[in-house]
JSON list of C-alpha atoms in Angstrom, two decimals:
[
{"chain": "P", "resi": 1, "resn": "UNK", "atom": "CA", "xyz": [85.85, 109.85, 90.13]},
{"chain": "P", "resi": 2, "resn": "UNK", "atom": "CA", "xyz": [87.75, 106.51, 90.32]},
{"chain": "P", "resi": 3, "resn": "UNK", "atom": "CA", "xyz": [90.77, 106.89, 92.82]},
{"chain": "P", "resi": 4, "resn": "UNK", "atom": "CA", "xyz": [94.10, 106.69, 90.61]},
{"chain": "P", "resi": 5, "resn": "UNK", "atom": "CA", "xyz": [96.18, 103.94, 91.28]},
{"chain": "P", "resi": 6, "resn": "UNK", "atom": "CA", "xyz": [100.08, 104.16, 91.78]},
{"chain": "P", "resi": 7, "resn": "UNK", "atom": "CA", "xyz": [101.97, 102.60, 88.60]},
{"chain": "P", "resi": 8, "resn": "UNK", "atom": "CA", "xyz": [105.22, 101.37, 88.51]},
{"chain": "P", "resi": 9, "resn": "UNK", "atom": "CA", "xyz": [105.95, 104.27, 85.70]},
{"chain": "P", "resi": 10, "resn": "UNK", "atom": "CA", "xyz": [104.78, 107.22, 88.20]},
{"chain": "P", "resi": 11, "resn": "UNK", "atom": "CA", "xyz": [106.88, 105.78, 90.98]},
{"chain": "P", "resi": 12, "resn": "UNK", "atom": "CA", "xyz": [110.06, 105.28, 88.64]},
{"chain": "P", "resi": 13, "resn": "UNK", "atom": "CA", "xyz": [109.30, 108.79, 87.54]},
{"chain": "P", "resi": 14, "resn": "UNK", "atom": "CA", "xyz": [109.71, 110.18, 91.23]},
{"chain": "P", "resi": 15, "resn": "UNK", "atom": "CA", "xyz": [112.07, 107.64, 93.05]},
{"chain": "P", "resi": 16, "resn": "UNK", "atom": "CA", "xyz": [115.13, 106.04, 92.46]},
{"chain": "P", "resi": 17, "resn": "UNK", "atom": "CA", "xyz": [115.27, 102.76, 94.11]},
{"chain": "P", "resi": 18, "resn": "UNK", "atom": "CA", "xyz": [118.16, 100.66, 95.34]},
{"chain": "P", "resi": 19, "resn": "UNK", "atom": "CA", "xyz": [117.14, 97.44, 95.84]},
{"chain": "P", "resi": 20, "resn": "UNK", "atom": "CA", "xyz": [120.31, 96.16, 97.06]},
{"chain": "P", "resi": 21, "resn": "UNK", "atom": "CA", "xyz": [119.65, 98.35, 100.38]},
{"chain": "P", "resi": 22, "resn": "UNK", "atom": "CA", "xyz": [115.75, 98.76, 100.26]},
{"chain": "P", "resi": 23, "resn": "UNK", "atom": "CA", "xyz": [115.87, 102.48, 99.96]},
{"chain": "P", "resi": 24, "resn": "UNK", "atom": "CA", "xyz": [114.05, 105.11, 97.74]},
{"chain": "P", "resi": 25, "resn": "UNK", "atom": "CA", "xyz": [115.50, 108.51, 96.91]},
{"chain": "P", "resi": 26, "resn": "UNK", "atom": "CA", "xyz": [113.95, 111.53, 95.47]},
{"chain": "P", "resi": 27, "resn": "UNK", "atom": "CA", "xyz": [114.79, 112.22, 91.77]},
{"chain": "P", "resi": 28, "resn": "UNK", "atom": "CA", "xyz": [113.62, 115.92, 91.78]},
{"chain": "P", "resi": 29, "resn": "UNK", "atom": "CA", "xyz": [112.95, 118.30, 94.64]},
{"chain": "P", "resi": 30, "resn": "UNK", "atom": "CA", "xyz": [108.81, 117.97, 95.21]},
{"chain": "P", "resi": 31, "resn": "UNK", "atom": "CA", "xyz": [108.76, 120.78, 97.67]},
{"chain": "P", "resi": 32, "resn": "UNK", "atom": "CA", "xyz": [108.56, 120.60, 101.62]},
{"chain": "P", "resi": 33, "resn": "UNK", "atom": "CA", "xyz": [111.11, 118.02, 102.47]},
{"chain": "P", "resi": 34, "resn": "UNK", "atom": "CA", "xyz": [111.42, 116.29, 99.54]},
{"chain": "P", "resi": 35, "resn": "UNK", "atom": "CA", "xyz": [114.92, 117.54, 98.14]},
{"chain": "P", "resi": 36, "resn": "UNK", "atom": "CA", "xyz": [116.47, 115.67, 95.15]},
{"chain": "P", "resi": 37, "resn": "UNK", "atom": "CA", "xyz": [119.05, 112.92, 96.05]},
{"chain": "P", "resi": 38, "resn": "UNK", "atom": "CA", "xyz": [117.44, 112.82, 99.47]},
{"chain": "P", "resi": 39, "resn": "UNK", "atom": "CA", "xyz": [116.22, 109.31, 101.17]},
{"chain": "P", "resi": 40, "resn": "UNK", "atom": "CA", "xyz": [112.55, 109.37, 100.85]},
{"chain": "P", "resi": 41, "resn": "UNK", "atom": "CA", "xyz": [110.27, 108.50, 103.60]},
{"chain": "P", "resi": 42, "resn": "UNK", "atom": "CA", "xyz": [109.88, 108.29, 107.69]},
{"chain": "P", "resi": 43, "resn": "UNK", "atom": "CA", "xyz": [109.73, 105.72, 109.92]},
{"chain": "P", "resi": 44, "resn": "UNK", "atom": "CA", "xyz": [106.13, 106.32, 111.39]},
{"chain": "P", "resi": 45, "resn": "UNK", "atom": "CA", "xyz": [104.71, 105.34, 114.94]},
{"chain": "P", "resi": 46, "resn": "UNK", "atom": "CA", "xyz": [104.03, 101.48, 113.71]},
{"chain": "P", "resi": 47, "resn": "UNK", "atom": "CA", "xyz": [107.75, 101.29, 112.77]},
{"chain": "P", "resi": 48, "resn": "UNK", "atom": "CA", "xyz": [107.23, 101.00, 108.97]},
{"chain": "P", "resi": 49, "resn": "UNK", "atom": "CA", "xyz": [108.47, 103.55, 106.40]},
{"chain": "P", "resi": 50, "resn": "UNK", "atom": "CA", "xyz": [105.81, 105.59, 104.49]},
{"chain": "P", "resi": 51, "resn": "UNK", "atom": "CA", "xyz": [106.65, 107.85, 101.59]},
{"chain": "P", "resi": 52, "resn": "UNK", "atom": "CA", "xyz": [104.08, 110.56, 100.74]},
{"chain": "P", "resi": 53, "resn": "UNK", "atom": "CA", "xyz": [103.27, 110.39, 96.92]},
{"chain": "P", "resi": 54, "resn": "UNK", "atom": "CA", "xyz": [100.63, 112.31, 95.20]},
{"chain": "P", "resi": 55, "resn": "UNK", "atom": "CA", "xyz": [99.08, 113.30, 98.43]},
{"chain": "P", "resi": 56, "resn": "UNK", "atom": "CA", "xyz": [98.88, 109.61, 99.44]},
{"chain": "P", "resi": 57, "resn": "UNK", "atom": "CA", "xyz": [100.99, 107.85, 102.02]},
{"chain": "P", "resi": 58, "resn": "UNK", "atom": "CA", "xyz": [102.67, 104.55, 100.82]},
{"chain": "P", "resi": 59, "resn": "UNK", "atom": "CA", "xyz": [104.27, 101.79, 102.97]},
{"chain": "P", "resi": 60, "resn": "UNK", "atom": "CA", "xyz": [107.71, 101.28, 101.25]},
{"chain": "P", "resi": 61, "resn": "UNK", "atom": "CA", "xyz": [107.89, 97.79, 101.31]},
{"chain": "P", "resi": 62, "resn": "UNK", "atom": "CA", "xyz": [104.19, 97.79, 99.28]},
{"chain": "P", "resi": 63, "resn": "UNK", "atom": "CA", "xyz": [106.10, 100.33, 96.73]},
{"chain": "P", "resi": 64, "resn": "UNK", "atom": "CA", "xyz": [109.37, 97.84, 96.82]},
{"chain": "P", "resi": 65, "resn": "UNK", "atom": "CA", "xyz": [106.93, 95.07, 95.91]},
{"chain": "P", "resi": 66, "resn": "UNK", "atom": "CA", "xyz": [105.46, 97.29, 93.05]},
{"chain": "P", "resi": 67, "resn": "UNK", "atom": "CA", "xyz": [108.87, 98.42, 91.62]},
{"chain": "P", "resi": 68, "resn": "UNK", "atom": "CA", "xyz": [109.97, 94.82, 91.61]},
{"chain": "P", "resi": 69, "resn": "UNK", "atom": "CA", "xyz": [106.80, 92.63, 90.44]},
{"chain": "P", "resi": 70, "resn": "UNK", "atom": "CA", "xyz": [104.82, 95.50, 88.68]},
{"chain": "P", "resi": 71, "resn": "UNK", "atom": "CA", "xyz": [101.86, 95.35, 91.26]},
{"chain": "P", "resi": 72, "resn": "UNK", "atom": "CA", "xyz": [100.87, 96.43, 94.58]},
{"chain": "P", "resi": 73, "resn": "UNK", "atom": "CA", "xyz": [99.53, 92.84, 95.96]},
{"chain": "P", "resi": 74, "resn": "UNK", "atom": "CA", "xyz": [96.24, 92.50, 97.62]},
{"chain": "P", "resi": 75, "resn": "UNK", "atom": "CA", "xyz": [97.84, 90.00, 100.28]},
{"chain": "P", "resi": 76, "resn": "UNK", "atom": "CA", "xyz": [100.03, 91.63, 102.94]},
{"chain": "P", "resi": 77, "resn": "UNK", "atom": "CA", "xyz": [103.76, 91.68, 102.76]},
{"chain": "P", "resi": 78, "resn": "UNK", "atom": "CA", "xyz": [105.82, 90.12, 105.38]},
{"chain": "P", "resi": 79, "resn": "UNK", "atom": "CA", "xyz": [109.27, 91.05, 106.51]},
{"chain": "P", "resi": 80, "resn": "UNK", "atom": "CA", "xyz": [110.99, 87.98, 106.93]},
{"chain": "P", "resi": 81, "resn": "UNK", "atom": "CA", "xyz": [113.66, 89.34, 109.44]},
{"chain": "P", "resi": 82, "resn": "UNK", "atom": "CA", "xyz": [110.99, 91.29, 111.17]},
{"chain": "P", "resi": 83, "resn": "UNK", "atom": "CA", "xyz": [112.58, 94.51, 110.96]},
{"chain": "P", "resi": 84, "resn": "UNK", "atom": "CA", "xyz": [110.00, 96.73, 109.39]},
{"chain": "P", "resi": 85, "resn": "UNK", "atom": "CA", "xyz": [112.47, 98.87, 108.01]},
{"chain": "P", "resi": 86, "resn": "UNK", "atom": "CA", "xyz": [114.38, 96.34, 105.86]},
{"chain": "P", "resi": 87, "resn": "UNK", "atom": "CA", "xyz": [112.61, 96.56, 102.39]},
{"chain": "P", "resi": 88, "resn": "UNK", "atom": "CA", "xyz": [115.18, 95.00, 100.25]},
{"chain": "P", "resi": 89, "resn": "UNK", "atom": "CA", "xyz": [113.29, 92.38, 97.90]},
{"chain": "P", "resi": 90, "resn": "UNK", "atom": "CA", "xyz": [114.77, 89.54, 99.41]},
{"chain": "P", "resi": 91, "resn": "UNK", "atom": "CA", "xyz": [113.47, 90.18, 102.82]},
{"chain": "P", "resi": 92, "resn": "UNK", "atom": "CA", "xyz": [109.87, 90.76, 101.38]},
{"chain": "P", "resi": 93, "resn": "UNK", "atom": "CA", "xyz": [107.55, 87.84, 100.72]},
{"chain": "P", "resi": 94, "resn": "UNK", "atom": "CA", "xyz": [103.35, 87.41, 100.25]},
{"chain": "P", "resi": 95, "resn": "UNK", "atom": "CA", "xyz": [101.73, 86.41, 103.36]},
{"chain": "P", "resi": 96, "resn": "UNK", "atom": "CA", "xyz": [98.08, 86.05, 104.46]},
{"chain": "P", "resi": 97, "resn": "UNK", "atom": "CA", "xyz": [97.22, 87.40, 108.07]},
{"chain": "P", "resi": 98, "resn": "UNK", "atom": "CA", "xyz": [97.69, 84.57, 109.54]},
{"chain": "P", "resi": 99, "resn": "UNK", "atom": "CA", "xyz": [101.56, 83.84, 107.94]},
{"chain": "P", "resi": 100, "resn": "UNK", "atom": "CA", "xyz": [102.04, 87.25, 109.19]},
{"chain": "P", "resi": 101, "resn": "UNK", "atom": "CA", "xyz": [101.20, 87.05, 112.42]},
{"chain": "P", "resi": 102, "resn": "UNK", "atom": "CA", "xyz": [103.43, 83.66, 112.76]},
{"chain": "P", "resi": 103, "resn": "UNK", "atom": "CA", "xyz": [106.32, 85.91, 112.27]},
{"chain": "P", "resi": 104, "resn": "UNK", "atom": "CA", "xyz": [106.33, 88.66, 114.77]},
{"chain": "P", "resi": 105, "resn": "UNK", "atom": "CA", "xyz": [108.06, 89.17, 117.82]},
{"chain": "P", "resi": 106, "resn": "UNK", "atom": "CA", "xyz": [107.31, 88.04, 121.50]},
{"chain": "P", "resi": 107, "resn": "UNK", "atom": "CA", "xyz": [105.19, 90.56, 123.25]},
{"chain": "P", "resi": 108, "resn": "UNK", "atom": "CA", "xyz": [106.88, 93.49, 125.26]},
{"chain": "P", "resi": 109, "resn": "UNK", "atom": "CA", "xyz": [105.41, 91.82, 128.68]},
{"chain": "P", "resi": 110, "resn": "UNK", "atom": "CA", "xyz": [106.99, 87.97, 128.11]},
{"chain": "P", "resi": 111, "resn": "UNK", "atom": "CA", "xyz": [109.69, 87.79, 131.01]},
{"chain": "P", "resi": 112, "resn": "UNK", "atom": "CA", "xyz": [110.69, 83.95, 129.68]},
{"chain": "P", "resi": 113, "resn": "UNK", "atom": "CA", "xyz": [112.69, 85.66, 126.82]},
{"chain": "P", "resi": 114, "resn": "UNK", "atom": "CA", "xyz": [110.78, 83.00, 124.60]},
{"chain": "P", "resi": 115, "resn": "UNK", "atom": "CA", "xyz": [107.30, 83.33, 122.38]},
{"chain": "P", "resi": 116, "resn": "UNK", "atom": "CA", "xyz": [104.51, 81.56, 124.14]},
{"chain": "P", "resi": 117, "resn": "UNK", "atom": "CA", "xyz": [106.45, 80.39, 127.18]},
{"chain": "P", "resi": 118, "resn": "UNK", "atom": "CA", "xyz": [106.03, 81.73, 130.55]},
{"chain": "P", "resi": 119, "resn": "UNK", "atom": "CA", "xyz": [106.31, 81.11, 133.99]},
{"chain": "P", "resi": 120, "resn": "UNK", "atom": "CA", "xyz": [103.43, 79.96, 136.38]},
{"chain": "P", "resi": 121, "resn": "UNK", "atom": "CA", "xyz": [105.03, 80.67, 139.68]},
{"chain": "P", "resi": 122, "resn": "UNK", "atom": "CA", "xyz": [101.91, 79.36, 141.44]},
{"chain": "P", "resi": 123, "resn": "UNK", "atom": "CA", "xyz": [102.66, 75.74, 140.08]},
{"chain": "P", "resi": 124, "resn": "UNK", "atom": "CA", "xyz": [105.84, 74.18, 141.79]},
{"chain": "P", "resi": 125, "resn": "UNK", "atom": "CA", "xyz": [106.45, 70.95, 140.17]},
{"chain": "P", "resi": 126, "resn": "UNK", "atom": "CA", "xyz": [106.13, 72.38, 136.43]},
{"chain": "P", "resi": 127, "resn": "UNK", "atom": "CA", "xyz": [106.34, 75.93, 136.46]},
{"chain": "P", "resi": 128, "resn": "UNK", "atom": "CA", "xyz": [106.70, 76.50, 132.59]},
{"chain": "P", "resi": 129, "resn": "UNK", "atom": "CA", "xyz": [103.55, 76.73, 130.25]},
{"chain": "P", "resi": 130, "resn": "UNK", "atom": "CA", "xyz": [103.82, 76.85, 126.58]},
{"chain": "P", "resi": 131, "resn": "UNK", "atom": "CA", "xyz": [100.82, 78.25, 124.07]},
{"chain": "P", "resi": 132, "resn": "UNK", "atom": "CA", "xyz": [100.52, 79.02, 120.52]},
{"chain": "P", "resi": 133, "resn": "UNK", "atom": "CA", "xyz": [97.53, 80.67, 118.36]},
{"chain": "P", "resi": 134, "resn": "UNK", "atom": "CA", "xyz": [96.21, 78.73, 115.42]},
{"chain": "P", "resi": 135, "resn": "UNK", "atom": "CA", "xyz": [93.63, 80.02, 113.30]},
{"chain": "P", "resi": 136, "resn": "UNK", "atom": "CA", "xyz": [92.64, 82.83, 116.14]},
{"chain": "P", "resi": 137, "resn": "UNK", "atom": "CA", "xyz": [92.59, 80.34, 118.69]},
{"chain": "P", "resi": 138, "resn": "UNK", "atom": "CA", "xyz": [94.91, 79.87, 121.82]},
{"chain": "P", "resi": 139, "resn": "UNK", "atom": "CA", "xyz": [95.86, 76.39, 122.27]},
{"chain": "P", "resi": 140, "resn": "UNK", "atom": "CA", "xyz": [97.58, 75.39, 125.37]},
{"chain": "P", "resi": 141, "resn": "UNK", "atom": "CA", "xyz": [100.77, 72.94, 125.03]},
{"chain": "P", "resi": 142, "resn": "UNK", "atom": "CA", "xyz": [101.06, 71.75, 128.36]},
{"chain": "P", "resi": 143, "resn": "UNK", "atom": "CA", "xyz": [103.20, 72.64, 131.58]},
{"chain": "P", "resi": 144, "resn": "UNK", "atom": "CA", "xyz": [106.75, 71.66, 131.84]},
{"chain": "P", "resi": 145, "resn": "UNK", "atom": "CA", "xyz": [109.72, 71.33, 134.72]},
{"chain": "P", "resi": 146, "resn": "UNK", "atom": "CA", "xyz": [112.20, 73.44, 132.66]},
{"chain": "P", "resi": 147, "resn": "UNK", "atom": "CA", "xyz": [111.99, 76.33, 130.42]},
{"chain": "P", "resi": 148, "resn": "UNK", "atom": "CA", "xyz": [113.68, 74.19, 127.59]},
{"chain": "P", "resi": 149, "resn": "UNK", "atom": "CA", "xyz": [111.19, 71.80, 127.72]},
{"chain": "P", "resi": 150, "resn": "UNK", "atom": "CA", "xyz": [108.08, 74.57, 127.17]},
{"chain": "P", "resi": 151, "resn": "UNK", "atom": "CA", "xyz": [110.49, 75.82, 124.00]},
{"chain": "P", "resi": 152, "resn": "UNK", "atom": "CA", "xyz": [110.81, 72.16, 122.71]},
{"chain": "P", "resi": 153, "resn": "UNK", "atom": "CA", "xyz": [107.15, 72.31, 122.78]},
{"chain": "P", "resi": 154, "resn": "UNK", "atom": "CA", "xyz": [106.72, 75.52, 121.42]},
{"chain": "P", "resi": 155, "resn": "UNK", "atom": "CA", "xyz": [109.17, 74.81, 118.58]},
{"chain": "P", "resi": 156, "resn": "UNK", "atom": "CA", "xyz": [107.31, 71.39, 117.47]},
{"chain": "P", "resi": 157, "resn": "UNK", "atom": "CA", "xyz": [104.08, 73.22, 117.51]},
{"chain": "P", "resi": 158, "resn": "UNK", "atom": "CA", "xyz": [105.50, 75.98, 115.49]},
{"chain": "P", "resi": 159, "resn": "UNK", "atom": "CA", "xyz": [106.44, 73.03, 112.96]},
{"chain": "P", "resi": 160, "resn": "UNK", "atom": "CA", "xyz": [103.05, 71.51, 113.08]},
{"chain": "P", "resi": 161, "resn": "UNK", "atom": "CA", "xyz": [100.87, 74.92, 112.69]},
{"chain": "P", "resi": 162, "resn": "UNK", "atom": "CA", "xyz": [102.96, 77.54, 111.23]},
{"chain": "P", "resi": 163, "resn": "UNK", "atom": "CA", "xyz": [102.90, 77.72, 107.39]},
{"chain": "P", "resi": 164, "resn": "UNK", "atom": "CA", "xyz": [106.18, 80.19, 106.87]},
{"chain": "P", "resi": 165, "resn": "UNK", "atom": "CA", "xyz": [107.89, 78.58, 109.70]},
{"chain": "P", "resi": 166, "resn": "UNK", "atom": "CA", "xyz": [111.47, 77.31, 108.98]},
{"chain": "P", "resi": 167, "resn": "UNK", "atom": "CA", "xyz": [112.57, 74.83, 111.29]}
]
């Protein structure tokens, strides 16, 4: 038996959609924790809001896309402001894996405060280095005397390589 795909009609039958705030509320008490008028979904370990419908979990941003545009897309959906719980339609855009990866925060181990910039303390005259990943390849952008120079080089590379980048 083929898997039944969630339709916009079924979504609207079960949930009220607030596009202004990007939230869903239950239209009816569904049993368990789903009570009429209560906000639907919970934030998972990955930081995304998930909503259980018909014994299947759906990511809220994909449900919002279904509600607004009538279909769940094949591509990924990127949160423009990087806030995984902000599911307002204005904050969502279609993205390839590459585009979605371009719009991530700096890694937690970063100590410079800037994405793609780090201090190479072993180098005395030019201790700051800048890198960028493009098409799954790490590109070294050079060594710099100041953090500002490294950040400028990184931003120039973003302008060159990133497709969703807004200079």
